[in-house]
XYZ file of C-alpha atoms in Angstrom:
706
model
C 28.443 17.480 1.689
C 31.312 18.288 -0.691
C 31.838 16.605 -4.046
C 34.942 14.927 -2.594
C 32.908 11.718 -2.368
C 33.224 11.331 -6.149
C 35.585 8.467 -6.802
C 35.049 6.961 -3.366
C 33.161 3.764 -2.587
C 30.208 3.458 -0.202
C 29.524 -0.209 0.472
C 29.659 -1.857 -2.943
C 28.778 1.362 -4.810
C 31.364 3.590 -6.471
C 30.423 7.297 -6.580
C 30.825 8.517 -10.173
C 29.105 11.901 -10.244
C 26.999 14.540 -8.505
C 23.288 14.692 -9.377
C 22.106 17.432 -7.029
C 21.955 18.897 -3.543
C 19.042 19.732 -1.286
C 18.153 20.272 2.339
C 17.290 16.584 2.736
C 20.306 14.960 1.083
C 23.079 15.233 -1.467
C 22.379 12.913 -4.395
C 25.156 11.210 -6.332
C 25.205 8.893 -9.311
C 26.745 5.564 -8.376
C 27.855 2.413 -10.156
C 27.660 -1.154 -8.858
C 30.163 -3.169 -10.864
C 29.144 -6.600 -9.592
C 25.729 -6.337 -11.243
C 26.625 -3.669 -13.843
C 24.004 -1.052 -12.953
C 23.871 2.634 -12.169
C 22.120 3.749 -8.991
C 21.304 6.947 -7.118
C 23.059 7.451 -3.772
C 21.460 9.798 -1.246
C 23.936 10.972 1.386
C 22.369 12.476 4.503
C 23.839 15.711 5.856
C 25.929 15.324 9.023
C 23.829 15.668 12.198
C 25.100 17.305 15.413
C 23.486 14.470 17.411
C 24.804 11.736 15.093
C 25.654 9.377 17.915
C 25.123 5.643 18.187
C 21.397 6.073 18.914
C 20.873 8.252 15.823
C 22.700 5.769 13.595
C 20.651 2.893 14.990
C 17.420 4.833 14.330
C 18.628 5.515 10.784
C 19.176 1.798 10.187
C 15.774 0.865 11.603
C 14.008 3.456 9.445
C 15.980 2.360 6.381
C 14.884 -1.229 6.949
C 11.288 -0.054 7.048
C 11.713 1.881 3.783
C 13.425 -1.101 2.127
C 10.370 -3.230 2.904
C 8.216 -1.092 0.563
C 7.965 -3.120 -2.634
C 5.531 -1.593 -5.110
C 5.648 -0.924 -8.881
C 5.333 2.836 -8.298
C 7.714 3.252 -5.349
C 11.393 3.863 -6.110
C 13.092 0.767 -4.650
C 15.722 1.083 -1.934
C 18.578 -1.303 -2.772
C 20.982 -0.706 0.091
C 21.869 1.563 3.026
C 24.751 1.938 5.403
C 27.159 3.905 7.557
C 30.598 4.348 5.971
C 32.981 6.152 8.333
C 30.189 8.386 9.607
C 28.608 8.910 6.166
C 24.977 7.732 6.223
C 23.701 6.817 2.783
C 20.770 5.226 0.927
C 21.137 3.510 -2.453
C 18.063 3.592 -4.706
C 17.202 2.807 -8.309
C 18.369 5.389 -10.831
C 15.303 6.880 -12.566
C 16.170 7.842 -16.122
C 13.061 9.858 -16.964
C 13.652 12.844 -14.693
C 11.032 14.153 -12.281
C 7.484 15.447 -12.467
C 8.896 18.838 -11.473
C 10.970 18.870 -14.685
C 7.874 18.099 -16.781
C 5.674 20.734 -15.120
C 8.310 23.387 -15.821
C 8.562 22.415 -19.498
C 5.030 21.584 -20.661
C 1.332 21.488 -19.844
C -0.082 18.074 -19.017
C -3.363 16.775 -20.420
C -6.109 15.605 -18.079
C -5.498 11.989 -19.055
C -1.770 12.350 -18.336
C -2.543 13.854 -14.947
C -5.077 11.129 -14.167
C -2.517 8.438 -15.063
C 0.203 9.915 -12.842
C -2.275 10.512 -10.031
C -3.538 6.924 -10.215
C -0.037 5.492 -10.067
C 1.057 7.679 -7.153
C -2.121 7.015 -5.172
C -1.754 3.246 -5.459
C 1.776 3.618 -4.072
C 0.597 5.862 -1.232
C -2.275 3.591 -0.184
C 0.114 0.638 -0.201
C 2.575 2.489 2.039
C -0.186 3.757 4.331
C -1.407 0.178 4.803
C 2.084 -0.601 6.063
C 1.784 2.309 8.498
C 4.346 4.436 6.611
C 3.686 8.127 5.874
C 5.745 9.921 3.230
C 5.604 13.451 4.716
C 7.186 15.196 1.697
C 5.041 14.621 -1.408
C 6.088 17.103 -4.108
C 6.831 17.008 -7.868
C 10.557 16.632 -7.222
C 9.899 13.403 -5.333
C 7.802 11.882 -8.134
C 10.308 10.428 -10.589
C 9.669 8.807 -13.962
C 11.148 5.706 -15.535
C 12.078 5.452 -19.204
C 8.483 4.510 -20.086
C 6.934 7.448 -18.253
C 5.680 5.518 -15.216
C 5.669 7.393 -11.911
C 7.987 6.315 -9.085
C 7.435 7.852 -5.654
C 10.812 8.596 -4.061
C 12.300 9.652 -0.721
C 10.088 7.727 1.692
C 11.310 8.246 5.221
C 13.829 11.011 4.498
C 11.819 13.641 6.382
C 11.350 11.353 9.355
C 15.055 10.510 9.456
C 15.859 14.207 9.717
C 13.064 15.230 12.109
C 14.600 17.397 14.777
C 17.742 18.088 12.740
C 18.853 21.585 11.809
C 18.123 22.435 8.184
C 19.247 25.537 6.412
C 17.877 25.191 2.891
C 15.529 27.928 1.811
C 13.162 25.183 0.723
C 12.718 23.998 4.322
C 11.497 25.400 7.555
C 13.356 24.874 10.798
C 10.603 26.271 12.959
C 10.180 23.996 15.970
C 10.471 20.365 14.835
C 8.657 20.840 11.523
C 10.631 19.461 8.575
C 9.267 19.337 5.056
C 8.494 21.516 2.054
C 6.188 24.430 2.990
C 4.564 24.752 -0.442
C 3.049 21.248 -0.055
C 2.605 21.020 3.697
C -0.775 20.161 5.236
C -2.010 22.377 8.095
C -1.502 19.697 10.757
C 2.083 19.129 9.612
C 2.764 22.871 9.573
C 1.474 23.034 13.154
C 3.785 20.226 14.257
C 0.782 18.006 15.062
C 0.619 14.225 14.476
C 0.305 13.273 10.808
C -1.275 10.330 8.996
C -2.022 9.259 5.425
C -4.372 12.185 4.895
C -1.385 14.513 5.284
C 0.102 12.948 2.151
C -3.256 13.309 0.375
C -3.223 17.075 1.044
C 0.280 17.364 -0.424
C -0.790 15.331 -3.452
C -3.713 17.726 -3.858
C -1.204 20.591 -4.105
C 0.809 18.609 -6.673
C -2.359 17.943 -8.695
C -3.280 21.645 -8.601
C 0.208 22.399 -9.898
C -0.079 19.827 -12.693
C -3.357 21.421 -13.779
C -2.339 25.078 -13.587
C 1.457 25.136 -13.727
C 1.624 26.893 -10.348
C 1.084 26.158 -6.662
C -2.161 27.252 -4.975
C -0.329 29.519 -2.492
C 2.747 31.719 -2.848
C 4.631 33.936 -0.400
C 7.988 35.608 0.107
C 9.098 33.474 3.058
C 8.508 29.844 4.125
C 6.768 31.030 7.300
C 4.311 33.202 5.362
C 3.622 30.253 3.069
C 2.851 27.999 6.044
C 0.462 30.599 7.417
C -1.458 30.609 4.123
C -1.810 26.833 4.241
C -3.093 27.185 7.812
C -5.535 30.053 7.286
C -6.483 30.722 3.644
C -9.024 28.655 1.684
C -7.614 26.954 -1.421
C -8.182 29.052 -4.545
C -10.733 27.899 -7.104
C -9.427 26.223 -10.236
C -12.034 28.178 -12.176
C -10.233 31.402 -11.242
C -7.118 30.063 -12.980
C -8.430 27.912 -15.823
C -11.195 28.523 -18.319
C -13.862 25.836 -18.782
C -12.962 23.964 -15.601
C -15.418 21.091 -15.006
C -17.320 22.080 -11.820
C -16.836 18.598 -10.363
C -13.056 18.948 -10.730
C -13.097 22.116 -8.634
C -14.951 20.237 -5.902
C -12.437 17.398 -6.002
C -9.489 19.754 -5.429
C -11.337 21.657 -2.712
C -11.864 18.424 -0.803
C -8.286 17.204 -1.258
C -7.042 20.576 0.088
C -9.447 20.806 3.031
C -7.893 22.281 6.198
C -9.234 19.471 8.383
C -7.949 15.973 7.657
C -11.428 14.615 8.440
C -12.864 16.605 5.515
C -10.384 15.221 2.963
C -10.486 11.954 1.086
C -9.688 9.247 3.585
C -7.702 7.178 1.073
C -5.503 8.210 -1.819
C -7.479 5.916 -4.134
C -10.637 7.824 -3.201
C -8.970 11.020 -4.434
C -7.909 9.371 -7.714
C -11.368 7.862 -8.256
C -13.034 11.239 -7.721
C -10.602 12.931 -10.130
C -11.252 10.272 -12.791
C -15.004 10.660 -12.435
C -14.805 14.475 -12.552
C -12.981 14.435 -15.903
C -14.973 11.550 -17.398
C -17.119 13.930 -19.493
C -14.421 16.552 -20.029
C -12.200 17.110 -23.025
C -9.051 15.145 -22.203
C -6.776 17.814 -23.657
C -5.124 20.456 -21.495
C -7.443 22.973 -19.876
C -7.182 26.502 -21.228
C -5.544 29.189 -19.124
C -7.146 32.643 -19.355
C -5.092 35.302 -21.128
C -4.599 37.243 -17.881
C -3.415 34.840 -15.206
C -4.250 35.818 -11.667
C -1.482 36.202 -9.112
C -1.446 35.376 -5.462
C -4.464 33.854 -3.781
C -8.039 33.995 -4.963
C -9.993 36.920 -3.476
C -12.206 36.049 -0.568
C -15.325 36.704 -2.615
C -14.498 33.799 -4.928
C -12.879 31.482 -2.408
C -14.546 28.160 -1.735
C -15.764 27.001 1.624
C -13.358 24.808 3.555
C -16.184 22.297 4.003
C -16.118 20.709 0.548
C -18.774 18.621 -1.120
C -18.185 15.054 -2.184
C -17.622 14.728 -5.932
C -17.274 10.934 -6.121
C -19.122 7.809 -5.142
C -17.635 4.985 -3.125
C -16.901 1.530 -4.482
C -16.627 0.958 -8.217
C -16.112 4.135 -10.222
C -19.326 4.865 -12.103
C -19.234 5.553 -15.857
C -20.754 8.699 -17.370
C -24.545 8.617 -17.553
C -24.711 8.984 -21.325
C -24.614 6.584 -24.238
C -25.911 3.028 -24.492
C -26.534 0.994 -21.336
C -26.310 -2.767 -20.667
C -27.182 -4.576 -17.432
C -25.388 -7.793 -16.445
C -26.619 -10.070 -13.630
C -24.078 -11.318 -11.076
C -23.878 -14.692 -9.400
C -24.840 -13.037 -6.131
C -28.258 -11.994 -7.464
C -27.423 -8.350 -8.106
C -26.611 -6.549 -11.320
C -23.773 -4.509 -12.782
C -24.629 -1.679 -15.138
C -22.153 -0.795 -17.869
C -22.673 2.487 -19.704
C -20.866 3.028 -22.962
C -19.666 6.647 -22.814
C -20.810 9.181 -25.389
C -18.276 10.082 -28.062
C -16.753 13.426 -26.990
C -17.091 16.497 -29.184
C -13.391 16.753 -29.979
C -13.393 13.188 -31.367
C -16.483 13.897 -33.505
C -14.601 16.803 -35.058
C -11.666 14.557 -35.918
C -13.936 11.891 -37.374
C -15.242 14.238 -40.054
C -11.729 14.943 -41.256
C -10.801 12.124 -43.639
C -7.037 12.444 -43.344
C -7.256 12.647 -39.564
C -9.337 9.477 -39.511
C -6.790 7.628 -41.640
C -3.921 8.770 -39.414
C -5.705 7.676 -36.251
C -6.479 4.293 -37.780
C -2.845 3.747 -38.743
C -1.622 4.684 -35.270
C -4.261 2.470 -33.647
C -3.292 -0.562 -35.763
C 0.385 -0.008 -35.021
C -0.224 0.148 -31.292
C -2.355 -3.002 -31.340
C 0.339 -4.821 -33.329
C 3.062 -3.795 -30.858
C 0.885 -4.759 -27.889
C 0.152 -8.186 -29.376
C 3.801 -8.738 -30.261
C 4.779 -7.966 -26.681
C 2.333 -10.552 -25.385
C 3.602 -13.204 -27.799
C 7.028 -13.156 -26.123
C 5.677 -14.860 -22.972
C 6.061 -18.583 -22.307
C 2.978 -19.487 -20.258
C 2.097 -22.822 -18.740
C -1.347 -24.412 -18.979
C -3.489 -25.214 -15.952
C -7.136 -26.152 -15.499
C -9.329 -23.767 -13.526
C -12.506 -25.311 -12.159
C -15.281 -22.732 -11.945
C -18.744 -22.725 -10.440
C -21.798 -20.485 -10.631
C -24.966 -20.276 -8.607
C -27.090 -21.352 -11.567
C -25.123 -24.329 -12.868
C -22.833 -27.113 -11.635
C -19.063 -26.586 -11.909
C -17.597 -26.747 -15.397
C -13.928 -27.014 -16.294
C -12.495 -23.926 -17.937
C -9.038 -24.220 -19.436
C -6.998 -21.108 -18.690
C -3.443 -20.364 -19.699
C -1.820 -18.601 -16.768
C 1.249 -16.493 -17.514
C 4.723 -17.129 -16.215
C 6.406 -14.717 -13.793
C 8.394 -13.054 -16.580
C 5.321 -12.203 -18.682
C 4.412 -8.540 -19.191
C 2.707 -6.934 -16.192
C -0.709 -5.364 -16.753
C -1.935 -4.590 -13.244
C -2.467 -5.975 -9.765
C -4.998 -7.260 -7.254
C -4.369 -5.912 -3.752
C -6.431 -6.865 -0.714
C -7.406 -4.448 2.061
C -9.694 -4.042 5.072
C -13.028 -2.238 4.997
C -15.514 -3.655 7.500
C -13.510 -6.817 8.197
C -10.036 -8.255 7.695
C -9.323 -8.730 3.978
C -12.926 -8.150 2.865
C -11.905 -5.778 0.042
C -9.890 -6.200 -3.152
C -8.618 -3.341 -5.328
C -8.057 -4.219 -8.983
C -5.759 -1.917 -10.948
C -5.160 -2.448 -14.672
C -3.008 -0.592 -17.164
C -2.072 -0.853 -20.844
C -5.063 -3.094 -21.594
C -5.823 -3.543 -25.275
C -8.858 -1.549 -26.492
C -12.022 -3.555 -27.116
C -14.539 -3.217 -29.932
C -18.001 -1.799 -29.303
C -20.142 -4.121 -27.210
C -17.301 -5.922 -25.424
C -16.171 -5.369 -21.843
C -13.534 -6.582 -19.413
C -14.929 -8.631 -16.500
C -12.824 -9.423 -13.426
C -13.171 -12.641 -11.403
C -11.660 -14.272 -8.321
C -11.201 -18.050 -8.437
C -10.207 -20.872 -6.137
C -9.001 -23.633 -8.426
C -8.911 -26.315 -5.701
C -12.387 -25.745 -4.227
C -14.285 -24.737 -7.400
C -15.150 -21.324 -5.971
C -15.884 -18.384 -8.296
C -16.699 -14.739 -7.612
C -17.518 -11.998 -10.137
C -15.997 -8.709 -8.982
C -17.494 -6.582 -11.742
C -16.827 -4.832 -15.029
C -13.714 -2.620 -15.142
C -13.985 0.484 -17.315
C -10.754 1.536 -19.014
C -9.735 4.906 -20.379
C -8.008 5.722 -23.648
C -4.675 4.627 -22.139
C -6.081 1.212 -21.240
C -6.083 1.989 -17.513
C -8.791 1.485 -14.934
C -9.562 0.533 -11.367
C -12.274 -1.520 -9.654
C -12.913 -2.014 -5.936
C -15.008 -4.837 -4.498
C -16.001 -5.293 -0.845
C -17.556 -8.578 0.182
C -20.975 -7.928 1.803
C -20.486 -10.861 4.211
C -17.038 -9.719 5.345
C -15.265 -12.743 3.868
C -11.461 -12.934 4.081
C -10.933 -12.871 0.316
C -7.179 -13.707 0.137
C -7.875 -16.862 2.163
C -10.631 -17.981 -0.214
C -9.271 -17.242 -3.712
C -5.873 -17.859 -5.264
C -6.441 -16.558 -8.816
C -7.705 -13.411 -10.506
C -8.661 -13.435 -14.182
C -9.850 -10.792 -16.629
C -12.116 -11.993 -19.432
C -13.636 -10.433 -22.537
C -17.419 -10.512 -22.309
C -20.170 -9.623 -24.759
C -23.333 -11.111 -23.261
C -24.744 -11.575 -19.765
C -21.994 -12.263 -17.238
C -22.771 -15.540 -15.489
C -19.508 -17.442 -15.866
C -16.127 -16.511 -17.350
C -15.964 -16.731 -21.127
C -13.290 -18.777 -22.856
C -11.436 -15.566 -23.688
C -9.200 -15.045 -20.652
C -6.780 -12.245 -21.515
C -5.092 -11.342 -18.224
C -4.534 -13.392 -15.086
C -2.592 -13.634 -11.858
C -2.277 -16.189 -9.089
C -0.593 -17.342 -5.927
C 0.025 -21.073 -5.318
C -3.121 -22.888 -4.210
C -1.262 -24.287 -1.190
C -0.558 -20.730 -0.038
C -4.257 -19.851 -0.128
C -5.057 -23.090 1.720
C -2.543 -22.136 4.403
C -4.038 -18.652 4.711
C -7.507 -20.151 5.052
C -6.370 -22.436 7.882
C -4.445 -19.664 9.621
C -6.951 -16.818 9.389
C -10.356 -18.096 8.188
C -11.340 -21.595 9.380
C -9.536 -24.776 10.401
C -10.494 -28.206 11.790
C -7.811 -27.571 14.422
C -9.390 -24.275 15.481
C -11.774 -23.714 18.360
C -15.151 -24.955 17.031
C -13.709 -24.899 13.507
C -12.564 -21.280 13.741
C -9.160 -20.142 12.480
C -5.815 -21.021 14.044
C -5.069 -17.332 14.532
C -8.269 -16.648 16.461
C -7.560 -19.727 18.603
C -4.084 -18.375 19.345
C -5.499 -14.952 20.207
C -8.091 -16.518 22.522
C -5.505 -18.470 24.510
C -3.065 -15.545 24.572
C -5.795 -13.189 25.809
C -6.714 -15.491 28.721
C -3.035 -16.057 29.571
C -2.412 -12.305 29.635
C -5.375 -11.900 31.958
C -3.931 -14.380 34.453
C -0.470 -12.857 34.160
C -2.154 -9.616 35.205
C -3.781 -11.400 38.151
C -0.348 -12.614 39.208
C 1.195 -9.164 38.885
C -1.524 -7.713 41.141
C -1.494 -10.534 43.721
C -1.194 -9.549 47.383
C 0.724 -12.591 48.591
C 2.994 -15.392 47.454
C 0.270 -18.086 47.352
C -1.924 -16.012 45.035
C 1.071 -15.146 42.845
C 2.016 -18.794 42.427
C -1.539 -19.939 41.679
C -2.000 -17.379 38.892
C 1.466 -18.160 37.543
C 0.469 -21.823 37.273
C -2.683 -20.801 35.411
C -0.945 -18.677 32.765
C 1.835 -21.246 32.188
C -0.727 -24.016 31.666
C -2.754 -21.807 29.320
C 0.319 -21.090 27.198
C 1.350 -24.764 27.065
C -2.079 -26.394 27.027
C -1.225 -28.447 30.128
C -2.776 -29.053 33.545
C 0.371 -29.359 35.643
C 0.215 -28.856 39.409
C 3.049 -26.349 39.541
C 2.192 -24.664 42.858
C 1.820 -28.003 44.705
C -1.802 -27.288 45.626
C -2.834 -30.858 44.881
C -4.488 -30.080 41.552
C -3.357 -28.711 38.211
C -5.570 -25.944 36.828
C -5.974 -24.434 33.368
C -8.675 -21.722 33.117
C -8.161 -21.422 29.348
C -9.649 -23.509 26.578
C -7.297 -26.388 27.442
C -5.646 -26.293 24.013
C -2.729 -23.936 24.517
C -1.088 -21.142 22.576
C 1.784 -23.513 21.788
C -0.613 -25.844 19.949
C -1.842 -23.072 17.653
C 1.663 -21.738 16.977
C 2.799 -25.220 15.935
C -0.171 -25.573 13.556
C 0.464 -22.120 12.056
C 4.132 -22.994 11.515
C 3.125 -26.265 9.822
C 0.905 -24.330 7.396
C 3.726 -21.862 6.668
C 6.127 -24.725 5.958
C 3.673 -26.271 3.478
C 3.170 -22.895 1.798
C 6.939 -22.377 1.557
C 7.342 -25.654 -0.317
C 4.608 -24.648 -2.790
C 6.037 -21.125 -3.244
C 9.627 -22.229 -3.898
C 11.172 -19.852 -6.421
C 8.457 -17.191 -6.037
C 10.509 -14.520 -4.288
C 7.582 -12.171 -3.631
C 5.491 -14.857 -1.895
C 8.512 -16.273 -0.071
C 9.287 -12.830 1.364
C 5.756 -12.390 2.727
C 5.848 -15.893 4.219
C 9.080 -14.931 5.944
C 7.407 -11.879 7.484
C 4.702 -14.125 8.914
C 7.290 -16.612 10.198
C 9.096 -13.754 11.957
C 5.862 -12.743 13.708
C 5.307 -16.301 14.925
C 8.921 -16.459 16.158
C 8.439 -13.174 18.037
C 5.291 -14.523 19.719
C 7.016 -17.762 20.717
C 9.974 -15.841 22.141
C 7.815 -13.495 24.235
C 5.673 -16.401 25.436
C 8.787 -18.272 26.576
C 10.070 -15.156 28.378
C 6.803 -14.890 30.311
C 6.833 -18.605 31.169
C 10.422 -18.355 32.408
C 9.572 -15.419 34.678
C 6.510 -17.141 36.111
C 8.321 -20.449 36.667
C 10.740 -18.459 38.782
C 7.875 -17.248 40.942
C 6.735 -20.819 41.627
C 9.848 -21.473 43.688
C 10.115 -17.961 45.168
C 10.166 -17.438 48.945
C 10.267 -13.629 49.000
C 7.112 -12.017 47.597
C 8.535 -8.479 47.543
C 11.564 -9.579 45.546
C 9.283 -10.461 42.594
C 7.845 -6.936 42.192
C 10.004 -5.818 39.254
C 9.548 -9.099 37.385
C 5.773 -8.993 37.871
C 5.576 -5.597 36.201
C 7.815 -6.804 33.386
C 5.672 -9.903 32.816
C 2.516 -7.926 32.033
C 4.382 -5.928 29.383
C 5.739 -9.052 27.697
C 2.359 -10.841 27.843
C 0.803 -7.876 26.010
C 3.537 -8.002 23.356
C 2.509 -11.581 22.558
C -0.785 -10.195 21.250
C -0.092 -6.615 20.241
C 3.589 -6.670 19.263
C 6.123 -4.001 20.219
C 7.144 -0.741 18.523
C 10.872 -1.449 18.675
C 12.025 1.484 16.544
C 9.644 3.983 18.149
C 8.015 5.154 14.908
C 4.467 4.703 16.177
C 3.754 1.586 14.110
C 4.216 -2.107 14.890
C 5.799 -3.543 11.755
C 6.420 -6.970 10.262
C 9.965 -7.639 11.376
C 12.071 -9.077 14.179
C 11.213 -7.857 17.661
C 8.079 -5.984 16.569
C 5.093 -7.942 15.208
C 2.853 -10.155 17.353
C -0.308 -12.179 16.833
C -2.435 -9.203 15.767
C -0.011 -8.306 12.953
C -0.246 -11.793 11.427
C -3.597 -10.720 9.955
C -1.838 -7.922 8.058
C 0.665 -10.377 6.604
C -2.219 -12.604 5.471
C -3.525 -9.721 3.331
C -0.098 -9.065 1.817
C 0.380 -12.742 0.978
C -2.789 -12.818 -1.120
C -1.801 -9.924 -3.414
C -1.419 -10.879 -7.091
C 0.171 -9.376 -10.191
C -1.870 -9.385 -13.423
C -0.006 -10.528 -16.523
C -0.956 -11.128 -20.130
C -2.244 -14.549 -21.219
C -1.065 -15.869 -24.575
C -3.886 -16.224 -27.053
C -6.218 -14.021 -24.991
């Protein structure tokens, strides 16, 4: 694409300069005058097959990318087709890219761990939405003006799959599109990819952050792909002196040839990395004077069947230093180990001037951090808490407003059951004195329900992560509407008065989620509205199948009556047999859809002005609308059969009806990307559970006076 676009306008964006060119896109700097901001504009190269179908696929994929809203994903503001020019408008990252940093300087282990943690939270979030990046590399990890990582270019590879590419940085072998230096074996082979493909690429990026070079090198892209397919990843210890043995194991697992042998989540990779460096000097690792070239000789290469270097669940602290054990309200205990002072810090402590300098810097940072928190304007609420050992007591908490500083997030996920897991991520937390710890809790202010998640260990940057999975498989976002972080010194039985960070969703939203997906008086035997809807839809689909496979008109009409009555909860005698039959539960899918919509309406009123919650509620409303539309289509087809006189003439409609009845439950992959997503024409009843998890997610913000 020539620079002739400079000075032109795409949508509401004026092109003001050229930022760079690549095989994936030409990137321009743009300006949006109506909101006075600069943006980045990615213009896709012209495609030989750029017909109406290609443009429609581009728009569908762009909509999917735009739905990714995460603190460490570069936001997509706009997209469009301007006289045959396909473009994407994203935020303009002012801090350059990770590739720029790697070329200029060596990163410390703590810097690498911070970037890795931020990128992995973004990847796991995208993977939960069914979206794979496919081109993780340092050039696609951008930085904002505060040094936070922003993962860019989601969906670009997929948009161009099958297109001709000529850049030396790409391969056009078969239908493989990507960057060979970071490409997982399955992607290089043109096989199906999943989230573990991105984890492999991130392993290559991590290797490069540690060593300043990629694990494999070759003269041509094809030779490079062959090395990724056939050669074991080189040992870090062959490149870097004093490599912690556990760190070598972590990289070996991330770069395993088989996806099954890698970390199954990006967070698992980050947790293992953090644990491997927990006892290491957090400065940069030392390169040997003679750096090796090419791949590690076979005699020193590691096995492609790596060992596990991390434990699941909460990241364990180093097994040195003083230990304290805290009981939990569930009868178990949480062990907190104060880490041993590292050798490099002991050296600094004996130097008087160094000690003074560190103290001055520490006090300055604390002052700035406290000043930042004092700019918030929180509102006071009363949180009612309860423990197993004592009756509920009122705890006054000051929850932050939406514009308070952000210090982390609580994101729900599935482990053994829907929404049974919560991932707590914190950053920039103030350091605590010896003997104090941060405890994390989930609360339900309306029902006096309290759950201790555990103690979160933070590093020198004030960052940490904690994962909790409910042993009973409880749907956590339907049971708790607040998360708080407290400062604790003694046994952890109930939250202390010192609540320093908190987040919440409106209580009415949690109540709605509980009715929809956990339990409801309107459900079957007190079960959830969603499971009631799935039960009726499943039986209706079964009878639609009976109708489709009927051998005569009388059988067709009887089964049609059954499925219509199941959908509507009626017992109408539609086939004039003298009796109306309903083989379902007698309640009807329509009944449950109406109750779900009523809960969504109540939640919308409570969430007014909260754009993030309102957006997730809209996704759920869209799913319900899709289900109602497909149900009505099936009913209309089957009502037509009731009055039919020619059995053979119904053949095509009978086949169509079974497809639509399945969509009611399973949804429909409208854009053909292999994932049923939360938008019009795609999601069904089964996807409503996913939207329940997204609705419960909370942002942690600072609490004044904490």
